[in-house]
Coordinates of C-alpha atoms in Angstrom, one line a residue:
M1 CA 34.0 1.4 36.5
E2 CA 34.0 -2.0 37.1
P3 CA 35.0 -3.4 40.7
Q4 CA 38.7 -3.9 40.6
E5 CA 39.7 -7.6 41.4
Q6 CA 42.1 -8.0 44.2
T7 CA 45.7 -8.7 44.0
H8 CA 47.8 -11.2 45.6
G9 CA 51.6 -11.7 46.3
S10 CA 53.1 -15.3 45.8
D11 CA 53.7 -15.5 49.2
G12 CA 50.2 -14.5 49.8
D13 CA 48.7 -17.9 50.6
D14 CA 47.5 -17.1 54.0
C15 CA 46.1 -14.3 52.9
S16 CA 44.7 -15.6 49.8
V17 CA 42.8 -18.1 52.3
S18 CA 41.7 -15.7 54.3
G19 CA 40.3 -13.4 51.0
F20 CA 38.5 -16.5 50.3
D21 CA 36.8 -17.4 53.5
S22 CA 35.5 -13.4 53.2
A23 CA 34.7 -13.4 49.6
E24 CA 32.4 -16.6 50.4
K25 CA 30.8 -15.1 53.6
V26 CA 29.6 -12.4 51.4
I27 CA 28.4 -15.5 49.0
M28 CA 26.7 -17.4 51.3
K29 CA 25.0 -14.1 52.4
W30 CA 23.1 -13.2 49.3
D31 CA 21.9 -17.1 48.9
A32 CA 18.6 -16.9 48.5
T33 CA 18.1 -20.3 48.9
A34 CA 19.2 -19.9 52.8
S35 CA 18.0 -16.8 54.0
E36 CA 15.3 -15.4 54.0
E37 CA 16.8 -11.4 53.8
A38 CA 18.2 -12.7 50.6
R39 CA 14.8 -13.2 48.9
E40 CA 13.5 -10.0 49.6
K41 CA 16.3 -7.8 48.7
M42 CA 18.3 -7.3 45.7
I43 CA 21.9 -7.0 45.8
F44 CA 22.2 -4.4 42.8
T45 CA 19.7 -1.7 44.5
D46 CA 23.1 -0.6 46.6
P47 CA 26.1 0.7 44.7
Q48 CA 28.2 -0.4 48.1
E49 CA 27.1 -3.6 48.3
V50 CA 27.3 -4.6 44.2
K51 CA 30.8 -3.9 45.0
L52 CA 31.7 -5.9 47.4
Y53 CA 29.7 -8.7 45.8
L54 CA 31.5 -8.3 42.5
H55 CA 34.6 -8.5 44.7
A56 CA 33.7 -12.0 46.1
V57 CA 32.6 -13.5 42.7
D58 CA 35.8 -12.3 41.3
E59 CA 37.9 -13.4 44.3
I60 CA 35.4 -17.2 44.0
Q61 CA 36.3 -17.4 40.8
R62 CA 39.9 -17.1 41.4
H63 CA 40.3 -20.5 43.6
V64 CA 37.8 -22.8 41.4
S65 CA 40.9 -24.7 40.1
S66 CA 42.8 -24.2 43.4
P67 CA 43.6 -27.8 44.8
G68 CA 42.0 -29.7 47.9
E69 CA 39.5 -28.7 49.8
L70 CA 39.5 -25.4 48.5
E71 CA 38.4 -26.4 45.0
S72 CA 34.9 -27.9 45.9
R73 CA 34.2 -25.0 48.2
A74 CA 34.9 -22.3 45.3
S75 CA 33.0 -24.5 42.9
S76 CA 29.6 -24.5 45.2
A77 CA 30.1 -21.0 45.8
I78 CA 30.4 -20.4 42.2
Q79 CA 27.0 -22.2 41.4
I80 CA 25.4 -20.3 44.0
A81 CA 26.9 -16.5 43.0
M82 CA 25.8 -17.7 39.4
A83 CA 22.0 -18.4 40.5
R84 CA 22.1 -15.0 42.2
L85 CA 23.4 -13.0 39.3
E86 CA 21.2 -15.1 36.9
D87 CA 18.1 -13.5 39.5
E88 CA 19.5 -10.1 39.5
F89 CA 20.4 -10.3 35.9
R90 CA 16.7 -11.4 35.1
N91 CA 15.3 -8.5 37.6
I92 CA 17.4 -5.4 36.4
L93 CA 16.0 -6.5 33.1
V94 CA 12.4 -7.5 33.6
S95 CA 12.5 -3.9 35.4
H96 CA 13.3 -1.7 32.8
S97 CA 12.0 -3.8 30.1
S98 CA 8.3 -1.9 29.0
P99 CA 7.9 -1.8 25.8
I100 CA 8.7 1.8 23.6
N101 CA 6.7 4.3 24.7
S102 CA 4.1 5.5 22.0
D103 CA 6.0 9.1 21.1
S104 CA 9.5 7.1 20.2
L105 CA 6.9 4.9 18.0
M106 CA 4.6 7.3 16.7
S107 CA 7.9 9.8 16.1
S108 CA 9.3 6.7 14.2
S109 CA 6.1 6.3 11.9
S110 CA 5.4 9.6 11.2
S111 CA 7.9 9.5 8.2
S112 CA 8.4 6.8 5.3
S113 CA 11.6 7.4 4.1
H114 CA 13.5 9.7 6.8
L115 CA 12.5 9.2 10.9
E116 CA 13.6 12.7 12.4
V117 CA 16.1 12.3 15.0
D118 CA 15.2 13.6 18.8
E119 CA 17.9 15.4 20.5
D120 CA 18.5 13.9 23.9
A121 CA 19.8 17.5 25.1
S122 CA 20.1 20.8 23.7
N123 CA 22.7 22.7 21.9
N124 CA 23.8 24.3 24.6
N125 CA 25.8 21.0 26.7
N126 CA 28.7 20.7 26.4
E127 CA 31.4 18.3 26.6
E128 CA 32.4 19.2 30.7
D129 CA 28.4 18.8 31.3
D130 CA 29.1 15.3 29.5
Q131 CA 32.1 14.4 31.7
E132 CA 30.1 15.3 34.9
E133 CA 27.2 13.1 33.9
E134 CA 29.6 10.6 33.2
T135 CA 31.6 11.1 36.3
D136 CA 28.3 11.0 38.4
L137 CA 27.6 7.3 37.2
L138 CA 30.9 5.9 38.3
K139 CA 30.2 7.5 41.7
R140 CA 26.7 6.1 41.9
T141 CA 28.1 2.3 40.4
G142 CA 30.6 2.5 43.6
S143 CA 33.8 2.8 41.4
S144 CA 36.4 4.9 41.4
S145 CA 37.5 6.5 38.1
S146 CA 41.3 5.7 39.2
S147 CA 40.8 2.1 39.1
G148 CA 43.1 -0.2 37.1
S149 CA 41.0 -3.2 36.2
A150 CA 38.7 -3.4 32.8
T151 CA 36.4 -0.9 32.5
V152 CA 33.0 -1.1 30.1
R153 CA 33.2 1.1 27.0
L154 CA 30.3 3.9 27.2
P155 CA 29.7 5.8 24.4
T156 CA 29.8 9.7 25.6
G157 CA 26.6 11.7 25.9
R158 CA 24.7 13.1 28.3
G159 CA 23.7 9.5 30.1
S160 CA 22.5 7.9 26.8
Y161 CA 23.4 5.2 24.3
S162 CA 21.3 6.2 21.5
R163 CA 22.2 7.0 17.9
S164 CA 20.4 7.4 14.7
T165 CA 20.9 7.5 11.2
S166 CA 19.1 8.9 8.2
S167 CA 16.3 6.6 8.6
I168 CA 17.3 4.1 12.0
R169 CA 17.1 5.4 15.2
E170 CA 18.2 4.0 18.1
I171 CA 17.1 4.3 21.1
E172 CA 17.7 4.4 24.7
L173 CA 15.9 1.0 25.6
I174 CA 18.0 0.5 29.3
P175 CA 19.3 3.3 31.6
I176 CA 22.8 3.3 31.0
D177 CA 23.6 2.6 34.6
A178 CA 21.9 -0.6 34.3
V179 CA 23.2 -1.2 30.9
V180 CA 26.4 -1.2 33.2
Y181 CA 25.2 -3.8 35.7
L182 CA 24.2 -6.0 33.0
S183 CA 27.5 -6.0 31.4
W184 CA 29.4 -6.5 34.8
I185 CA 27.1 -9.7 35.6
A186 CA 27.3 -11.1 32.0
R187 CA 31.1 -10.9 32.3
R188 CA 31.1 -12.6 35.4
M189 CA 28.9 -15.4 33.9
V190 CA 30.1 -16.1 31.2
S191 CA 33.7 -16.5 32.5
A192 CA 32.0 -19.0 35.1
G193 CA 30.7 -21.0 32.2
Y194 CA 27.2 -19.8 32.1
L195 CA 27.1 -18.6 28.8
R196 CA 23.8 -20.4 27.7
E197 CA 22.0 -19.3 31.2
C198 CA 23.2 -15.8 30.3
I199 CA 21.4 -15.7 26.8
Q200 CA 18.7 -17.5 27.8
V201 CA 17.8 -15.0 30.4
Y202 CA 18.4 -12.2 28.3
G203 CA 16.6 -13.8 25.3
S204 CA 13.9 -14.4 27.2
V205 CA 13.3 -10.9 28.9
R206 CA 13.9 -8.8 26.0
K207 CA 11.8 -10.8 23.9
S208 CA 8.5 -10.4 25.6
A209 CA 9.6 -6.5 25.4
V210 CA 9.8 -6.6 21.8
D211 CA 6.7 -8.7 22.0
S212 CA 4.9 -5.9 23.7
S213 CA 6.4 -3.0 21.3
F214 CA 4.5 -5.2 18.5
R215 CA 1.2 -5.1 20.2
R216 CA 1.7 -1.6 20.5
L217 CA 2.0 -1.3 17.0
G218 CA -0.8 -3.5 16.4
I219 CA 1.2 -6.4 14.7
E220 CA -0.8 -9.9 15.7
K221 CA 0.6 -13.3 15.9
L222 CA -0.8 -14.8 12.6
S223 CA 0.0 -17.5 11.0
I224 CA 0.5 -17.6 6.9
G225 CA -2.4 -19.8 6.9
D226 CA -4.6 -17.1 9.1
V227 CA -3.7 -14.9 6.8
Q228 CA -4.9 -16.5 3.6
R229 CA -8.0 -16.7 5.2
L230 CA -9.1 -13.4 6.0
N231 CA -11.3 -11.3 3.8
W232 CA -10.0 -9.0 1.4
E233 CA -11.4 -5.9 3.4
A234 CA -9.7 -7.0 6.6
L235 CA -6.7 -7.6 4.8
E236 CA -6.2 -4.2 3.5
Q237 CA -6.8 -2.3 7.1
K238 CA -3.8 -5.1 8.3
I239 CA -1.7 -4.3 5.5
R240 CA -1.8 -0.4 5.7
R241 CA -1.1 -1.4 9.6
W242 CA 1.6 -3.5 8.5
I243 CA 3.7 -0.8 6.5
R244 CA 3.4 1.0 9.5
A245 CA 4.8 -0.9 12.1
A246 CA 7.3 -2.7 9.9
K247 CA 9.3 0.7 9.5
V248 CA 9.3 1.3 13.3
C249 CA 10.0 -2.4 13.8
V250 CA 13.1 -2.4 11.7
R251 CA 14.4 1.3 12.1
V252 CA 13.4 1.5 16.1
V253 CA 12.7 -1.9 17.7
F254 CA 15.3 -4.2 16.5
A255 CA 18.0 -1.6 15.6
S256 CA 17.7 -0.5 19.6
E257 CA 17.9 -4.3 20.2
K258 CA 21.0 -4.7 18.3
L259 CA 22.7 -1.6 19.5
L260 CA 21.6 -2.9 23.7
C261 CA 23.1 -6.2 22.8
E262 CA 26.4 -4.6 21.7
H263 CA 26.5 -2.2 25.1
V264 CA 25.8 -5.0 27.2
F265 CA 27.9 -7.9 25.8
E266 CA 30.8 -6.2 24.4
S267 CA 33.1 -6.6 26.7
V268 CA 32.4 -9.9 28.0
G269 CA 34.9 -11.5 25.9
A270 CA 32.8 -14.5 24.5
V271 CA 32.8 -14.7 20.1
N272 CA 29.8 -13.1 18.9
I273 CA 27.8 -13.3 22.7
H274 CA 26.1 -9.9 21.0
E275 CA 25.2 -11.7 18.0
A276 CA 23.3 -14.3 20.1
C277 CA 21.6 -12.8 22.2
F278 CA 20.3 -10.4 19.5
M279 CA 18.9 -13.4 17.6
E280 CA 17.5 -15.0 20.4
T281 CA 16.0 -11.8 20.9
V282 CA 14.4 -10.7 17.8
K283 CA 14.2 -14.0 15.1
G284 CA 10.9 -14.6 16.5
P285 CA 9.4 -11.7 16.0
A286 CA 11.1 -11.0 13.1
I287 CA 10.1 -13.8 11.2
Q288 CA 6.5 -13.2 12.7
L289 CA 6.9 -9.8 11.6
F290 CA 8.1 -10.7 7.9
N291 CA 5.7 -13.8 7.5
F292 CA 2.8 -11.5 7.0
A293 CA 3.9 -9.7 4.1
E294 CA 5.1 -13.4 2.9
A295 CA 1.2 -14.7 3.0
I296 CA 0.5 -11.7 1.0
S297 CA 2.8 -12.1 -1.3
I298 CA 2.1 -16.6 -2.0
S299 CA -1.8 -15.6 -1.8
R300 CA -4.4 -16.5 -4.1
R301 CA -4.0 -13.2 -6.8
S302 CA -6.9 -11.0 -8.1
P303 CA -7.1 -7.9 -9.8
E304 CA -8.1 -5.5 -6.3
K305 CA -5.0 -6.8 -4.5
L306 CA -2.6 -5.3 -7.2
F307 CA -2.4 -1.6 -5.3
K308 CA -1.7 -3.2 -1.7
I309 CA 0.9 -5.4 -2.9
L310 CA 2.6 -3.3 -4.4
D311 CA 2.4 -0.6 -1.4
L312 CA 4.2 -4.1 0.3
H313 CA 6.7 -4.0 -2.2
D314 CA 7.6 0.1 -1.9
A315 CA 7.7 -0.3 1.6
L316 CA 9.8 -3.5 1.9
I317 CA 12.2 -2.3 -1.4
E318 CA 12.3 1.1 1.0
L319 CA 13.2 -0.8 3.9
L320 CA 15.8 -3.1 2.5
P321 CA 18.6 -1.2 3.1
D322 CA 17.7 -0.7 6.7
I323 CA 17.1 -4.5 7.2
E324 CA 20.3 -5.4 6.1
S325 CA 22.1 -3.0 8.1
V326 CA 20.3 -4.0 11.1
F327 CA 20.8 -7.6 10.4
D328 CA 24.1 -7.7 9.5
L329 CA 25.5 -10.9 10.9
K330 CA 26.5 -14.1 9.9
S331 CA 23.8 -15.7 12.5
S332 CA 20.9 -13.2 11.0
D333 CA 21.5 -14.4 7.1
S334 CA 18.0 -16.0 7.4
I335 CA 16.0 -12.6 8.0
R336 CA 17.4 -11.2 5.5
V337 CA 17.0 -13.9 2.8
Q338 CA 13.6 -14.1 3.9
A339 CA 13.2 -10.4 3.5
A340 CA 14.7 -10.4 0.0
E341 CA 12.5 -13.4 -1.4
I342 CA 9.6 -12.0 -0.4
L343 CA 10.4 -8.5 -2.5
S344 CA 10.9 -10.7 -5.1
R345 CA 7.2 -12.8 -4.5
L346 CA 5.8 -9.7 -4.2
A347 CA 7.2 -8.2 -7.9
E348 CA 6.1 -11.9 -9.5
A349 CA 2.9 -11.6 -8.1
A350 CA 2.4 -7.7 -9.0
R351 CA 3.2 -9.1 -13.3
G352 CA 1.4 -12.1 -12.3
I353 CA -1.9 -9.6 -11.6
L354 CA -1.2 -7.4 -14.3
S355 CA -1.1 -10.5 -16.4
E356 CA -4.4 -11.8 -15.2
F357 CA -6.2 -8.2 -15.1
E358 CA -5.6 -8.3 -18.8
N359 CA -7.4 -11.6 -19.5
A360 CA -10.3 -10.7 -17.3
V361 CA -10.6 -7.4 -19.0
L362 CA -10.8 -9.0 -22.1
R363 CA -13.4 -12.1 -21.0
E364 CA -15.7 -10.1 -18.7
P365 CA -19.2 -12.2 -19.9
S366 CA -21.8 -9.4 -19.2
R367 CA -24.9 -9.8 -22.0
V368 CA -26.9 -7.5 -20.9
P369 CA -26.5 -4.2 -21.9
V370 CA -26.3 -1.5 -19.7
P371 CA -29.8 0.8 -20.1
G372 CA -29.7 3.8 -22.2
G373 CA -26.0 3.1 -24.0
T374 CA -24.4 4.6 -21.0
I375 CA -21.1 3.9 -19.5
H376 CA -20.5 0.4 -18.6
P377 CA -19.2 -0.2 -15.4
L378 CA -16.9 -2.5 -17.0
T379 CA -15.3 0.6 -18.7
R380 CA -15.3 3.2 -15.4
Y381 CA -13.7 -0.1 -13.7
V382 CA -11.0 -0.5 -15.6
M383 CA -9.9 2.6 -16.9
N384 CA -10.0 3.7 -12.9
Y385 CA -7.9 1.0 -12.2
I386 CA -5.0 2.0 -15.3
S387 CA -5.2 5.4 -13.8
L388 CA -4.2 4.2 -10.7
I389 CA -1.5 1.8 -12.1
S390 CA 0.4 5.3 -13.6
E391 CA 0.3 6.6 -10.4
Y392 CA 2.4 3.6 -9.3
R393 CA 4.8 4.2 -12.5
P394 CA 8.0 4.3 -10.6
T395 CA 7.6 1.4 -9.1
L396 CA 5.7 -1.0 -12.0
V397 CA 8.3 0.8 -15.0
D398 CA 10.8 -1.4 -12.9
L399 CA 8.8 -4.4 -12.4
I400 CA 7.1 -4.9 -15.9
M401 CA 9.9 -5.5 -18.3
S402 CA 7.9 -7.2 -21.0
K403 CA 5.8 -6.6 -23.7
P404 CA 1.9 -7.6 -24.0
S405 CA 1.8 -10.5 -26.0
R406 CA -1.6 -12.1 -27.7
N407 CA -1.9 -16.2 -27.8
A408 CA -1.6 -16.6 -31.0
T409 CA -4.0 -19.4 -31.2
D410 CA -6.8 -17.0 -29.6
T411 CA -9.1 -16.2 -32.1
N412 CA -11.3 -14.1 -29.3
A413 CA -8.6 -11.4 -28.9
P414 CA -7.5 -8.5 -31.3
E415 CA -4.4 -8.1 -33.0
M416 CA -2.0 -5.4 -31.9
D417 CA 0.3 -3.2 -34.3
F418 CA 3.4 -2.7 -31.7
S419 CA 4.6 -0.3 -34.9
E420 CA 2.4 2.2 -34.1
V421 CA 3.9 2.8 -30.3
E422 CA 7.3 1.5 -31.1
N423 CA 8.7 4.1 -28.9
K424 CA 6.6 3.2 -25.6
G425 CA 7.6 1.3 -22.9
P426 CA 6.7 -2.4 -21.8
L427 CA 4.5 -0.7 -18.7
A428 CA 3.0 1.7 -21.7
L429 CA 2.3 -0.9 -23.8
H430 CA 0.6 -3.0 -20.7
L431 CA -1.6 -0.3 -20.7
I432 CA -2.6 0.8 -24.3
W433 CA -3.1 -3.0 -24.5
I434 CA -5.6 -3.0 -21.8
I435 CA -7.7 0.1 -23.4
L436 CA -7.5 -2.0 -26.9
I437 CA -8.8 -5.2 -25.4
L438 CA -11.5 -3.0 -23.3
Q439 CA -12.5 -1.3 -26.8
F440 CA -12.7 -5.2 -28.1
N441 CA -15.3 -6.4 -25.4
L442 CA -17.1 -3.2 -25.7
E443 CA -17.7 -3.8 -29.5
G444 CA -18.7 -7.6 -28.5
K445 CA -21.0 -5.8 -25.8
S446 CA -22.2 -2.8 -27.8
K447 CA -23.8 -5.9 -30.6
Y448 CA -26.3 -6.9 -27.8
Y449 CA -28.2 -3.9 -28.1
R450 CA -31.0 -4.3 -31.3
D451 CA -31.4 -0.9 -32.1
A452 CA -28.3 0.0 -34.2
A453 CA -27.8 3.6 -33.2
L454 CA -28.0 2.6 -29.3
S455 CA -25.0 0.5 -30.2
H456 CA -23.1 3.4 -32.2
L457 CA -24.1 5.3 -29.1
F458 CA -22.5 3.0 -26.8
V459 CA -19.0 2.9 -27.9
M460 CA -19.1 6.7 -28.6
N461 CA -20.0 7.0 -25.0
N462 CA -17.5 4.0 -23.8
V463 CA -14.3 5.5 -26.2
H464 CA -15.2 9.2 -24.9
Y465 CA -15.0 7.9 -21.1
I466 CA -11.4 6.5 -21.8
V467 CA -10.4 9.4 -23.7
Q468 CA -11.5 11.9 -20.6
K469 CA -10.1 10.0 -18.2
I470 CA -6.6 9.8 -20.4
K471 CA -6.7 13.1 -20.7
G472 CA -7.8 13.7 -16.6
S473 CA -4.5 12.0 -15.4
A474 CA -1.4 13.8 -16.6
E475 CA 0.6 10.8 -15.6
L476 CA -1.5 8.1 -18.0
R477 CA -2.0 10.7 -20.8
E478 CA 2.4 10.8 -21.0
M479 CA 2.3 6.9 -21.1
I480 CA -0.4 6.7 -24.0
G481 CA 0.7 9.3 -25.7
D482 CA -0.8 12.2 -27.7
L483 CA -1.0 9.8 -31.1
Y484 CA -2.9 6.4 -29.5
L485 CA -4.7 9.6 -28.2
R486 CA -5.7 11.2 -31.1
K487 CA -6.9 7.8 -32.7
L488 CA -9.2 7.0 -29.6
T489 CA -10.4 10.6 -30.1
G490 CA -10.9 9.9 -33.9
K491 CA -12.7 6.3 -32.9
F492 CA -15.9 8.1 -30.4
R493 CA -16.1 10.6 -33.3
Q494 CA -16.7 7.9 -35.8
A495 CA -19.0 6.0 -33.7
A496 CA -21.3 9.3 -32.8
T497 CA -20.9 9.7 -37.0
Y498 CA -22.5 6.2 -37.4
Y499 CA -25.3 7.1 -34.9
Q500 CA -26.5 9.7 -36.3
R501 CA -27.0 8.2 -39.6
A502 CA -28.2 5.1 -37.7
A503 CA -30.6 7.2 -36.2
W504 CA -31.3 10.2 -38.1
V505 CA -31.1 8.7 -42.2
K506 CA -35.2 8.4 -42.3
V507 CA -36.0 11.1 -40.9
L508 CA -34.1 12.9 -42.8
Y509 CA -34.9 11.1 -46.1
C510 CA -38.9 11.7 -45.3
L511 CA -37.6 15.7 -45.9
R512 CA -36.5 14.9 -49.7
D513 CA -38.5 16.4 -52.8
E514 CA -38.4 13.1 -54.4
G515 CA -41.6 11.3 -54.9
L516 CA -43.8 14.6 -54.2
R517 CA -44.2 16.1 -57.7
T518 CA -46.4 14.3 -60.3
K519 CA -47.3 15.8 -63.5
G520 CA -51.1 16.9 -64.5
S521 CA -52.3 16.8 -60.5
F522 CA -52.5 20.4 -60.1
A523 CA -50.8 23.3 -61.0
S524 CA -47.5 23.3 -58.7
G525 CA -47.1 20.1 -60.0
V526 CA -46.7 18.7 -56.0
S527 CA -49.0 15.8 -54.9
R528 CA -51.2 16.5 -52.2
S529 CA -51.9 12.9 -51.0
A530 CA -48.4 12.1 -51.1
L531 CA -47.4 15.2 -49.4
R532 CA -49.7 14.4 -46.6
E533 CA -48.4 11.1 -46.3
R534 CA -44.7 12.4 -45.9
F535 CA -45.8 14.8 -43.9
K536 CA -47.1 12.0 -41.5
S537 CA -44.2 9.4 -42.0
F538 CA -42.3 12.6 -40.6
N539 CA -43.7 13.0 -37.6
A540 CA -44.4 9.7 -36.9
L541 CA -40.6 9.0 -37.2
F542 CA -39.9 12.0 -35.2
E543 CA -41.9 11.3 -32.6
E544 CA -40.7 8.0 -32.2
V545 CA -37.4 9.6 -32.1
H546 CA -38.0 11.5 -29.5
R547 CA -39.6 8.7 -27.3
V548 CA -36.9 6.2 -27.4
Q549 CA -33.9 8.8 -27.7
S550 CA -34.9 10.9 -24.9
Q551 CA -34.7 7.9 -22.3
W552 CA -30.9 7.4 -24.0
L553 CA -28.3 8.7 -22.1
V554 CA -25.1 10.5 -23.1
P555 CA -23.3 11.4 -19.5
D556 CA -21.0 13.5 -19.9
S557 CA -22.8 17.1 -20.6
Q558 CA -20.1 18.6 -23.5
L559 CA -20.6 15.6 -25.7
R560 CA -24.0 15.9 -25.0
E561 CA -24.2 19.2 -26.0
E562 CA -22.1 18.7 -28.9
L563 CA -24.1 15.7 -30.2
K564 CA -27.3 17.9 -29.8
I565 CA -25.8 20.5 -32.0
S566 CA -24.6 18.4 -34.7
I567 CA -27.7 16.5 -35.6
L568 CA -29.6 20.1 -35.2
E569 CA -27.4 21.2 -37.9
K570 CA -28.5 18.8 -40.2
L571 CA -32.5 18.5 -39.1
S572 CA -33.1 22.6 -38.4
P573 CA -32.2 23.7 -41.9
A574 CA -33.8 20.6 -43.8
Y575 CA -37.0 20.7 -42.0
R576 CA -36.9 24.9 -42.6
S577 CA -36.4 24.0 -46.1
F578 CA -38.8 21.3 -46.3
L579 CA -41.9 23.2 -44.7
G580 CA -40.6 26.5 -46.5
R581 CA -41.4 24.9 -49.8
F582 CA -44.5 23.1 -49.2
R583 CA -46.1 24.4 -46.0
S584 CA -48.9 26.4 -48.2
H585 CA -49.8 23.3 -50.0
I586 CA -51.1 21.5 -46.8
E587 CA -52.2 25.1 -45.0
S588 CA -54.8 25.5 -48.7
G589 CA -56.3 22.1 -48.0
K590 CA -58.0 20.7 -44.7
H591 CA -57.0 19.9 -41.3
P592 CA -53.5 21.0 -41.5
E593 CA -52.8 20.5 -37.7
N594 CA -53.2 17.1 -38.8
Y595 CA -50.0 17.3 -40.7
I596 CA -47.9 19.9 -40.2
K597 CA -47.6 19.2 -36.0
I598 CA -44.7 20.9 -35.0
T599 CA -42.7 24.3 -35.8
V600 CA -39.0 24.5 -36.2
E601 CA -38.3 26.3 -32.9
E602 CA -40.6 23.6 -31.4
L603 CA -38.6 21.0 -33.1
E604 CA -35.4 22.2 -32.1
T605 CA -36.6 22.2 -28.3
E606 CA -37.8 18.6 -28.8
V607 CA -34.3 17.5 -29.8
L608 CA -32.9 19.5 -26.6
D609 CA -34.9 16.8 -24.9
L610 CA -32.6 14.0 -25.9
F611 CA -29.8 11.7 -24.4
E612 CA -30.9 13.1 -20.8
G613 CA -32.3 9.3 -19.4
L614 CA -35.6 10.3 -18.9
T615 CA -38.6 7.7 -18.5
A616 CA -41.4 8.2 -20.6
T617 CA -43.3 9.5 -17.0
Q618 CA -40.8 12.5 -17.0
Q619 CA -41.1 12.9 -20.5
H620 CA -44.9 13.4 -20.2
Q621 CA -44.2 15.7 -17.0
R622 CA -41.7 18.1 -18.6
R623 CA -44.4 19.1 -21.7
R624 CA -46.9 19.6 -19.3
S625 CA -44.7 22.2 -17.7
E626 CA -43.7 23.6 -20.8

């Protein structure tokens, strides 16, 4: 309990003067400007000296308004006493102002939505233990439980004032006996008119401690301009670190500073002094913390930033209730407003980036055909991108509120019939729109192939990749829907059909009967010269198709095998039948090996070489090995 002020009767003027003289001596004894011993020692290391000094201050304070010489002496003594108490106040704060220990920071950052609460004592502690602890504290501070003066109200517990909610974790920053001393000093400084000095000392020292905790968490002092000048790779790392650190800063650092302010200043009596001290301590660090997120929210928009912006948005929206709880004071309105505005700008940035991504996909300008008709890098990038978008579905469903729209004056954009997907939400419609404009762009790129068959193979490969990516993501498949997925499946199967027509129709045309039979040529009615030319044409065409299409690529193994089987289902029977009908006419003549160069089995083996992406050298090496 706080040292009790001395009381005097109405007829005790002589006693009062005597008490003043004694009090003045105590004050002068600890005048650091006049005594070497006073400069080297601190009062608040000795509970008995604390008791004597505070009694002396209270006694002097009673005489500040006394008439005559006593008032002058009292004013002088109070100035000396306040200077001393300010030094003591600062010393106690500095002695206990180390950064929050690493264990507290790590345990607090280990969970994103719920921070584990460490118990200060085992479950076996009982109320009797708590009372003994409080009694020990009172003894150490040189007070008696029977004192009649006002006391500093302290929470119960094993020498700790920490508390926790589901996410906020307020911990003990300064030992409770030191908090008691700080509160006693603060009450006297404020009573003597030194409120501003008290707030400045408190805020200066505690802000340094907060800054030290920030450094441990890896939070740098970066201006908005500094953040915007960083390259994206460095910024990604800082965003990840910021998300972890921000949770600790709000839920542990700031919350604990607020609680400490309340306990140091709650008995002081001045209105809202704990609010002023809290803001003096954390306003600068809070602005520093949120300036980083603000810089990201107003930075130049580009597709690669979307997911980190969504991470920031999710972290901030999760923190917002805690921010509102910790900064619930009138003086901290600006902090709450800043956090809410950043959240709004992050949401707007996400919507803007999605729109810009759609435009970038539509207008991606590359005109160099990818070798072998394989999957275009744009297709991989876009499908990986929207797969990631689907993973952020819970956030984006709330942020994307309008359907995609096509600029009526833009003739270089596809039409979209929303009636086909009328039951879909805005986010799903945006994903379908992205897939549609990706196909539109790929159709344009397919025209840069000189070979029509390769053009169709390119479309087949890319649309098939789109289908597989959708099927591979449960979230994406649910949003796109099976109806649109079937439409895409039909698209790549149609492209496969177009490819086979363009690539093999001339080869199969060689295996027709028309033009081979003539009347009066020889008994069979078959023109041997025409037949020989037909075999030569077939051999040349098949050899060329094999040479070229062995260099083409179908990267999906299942699709590749299905395509080969489909080709053989048409080619093998046709060639077998043609050989069956006309082999004898060639073999009965001269040099049949010049015309029948390949058996059905060899043809089937050759077809199996297709779409492997083999160079001419690799094809040659494979033939030699066989």
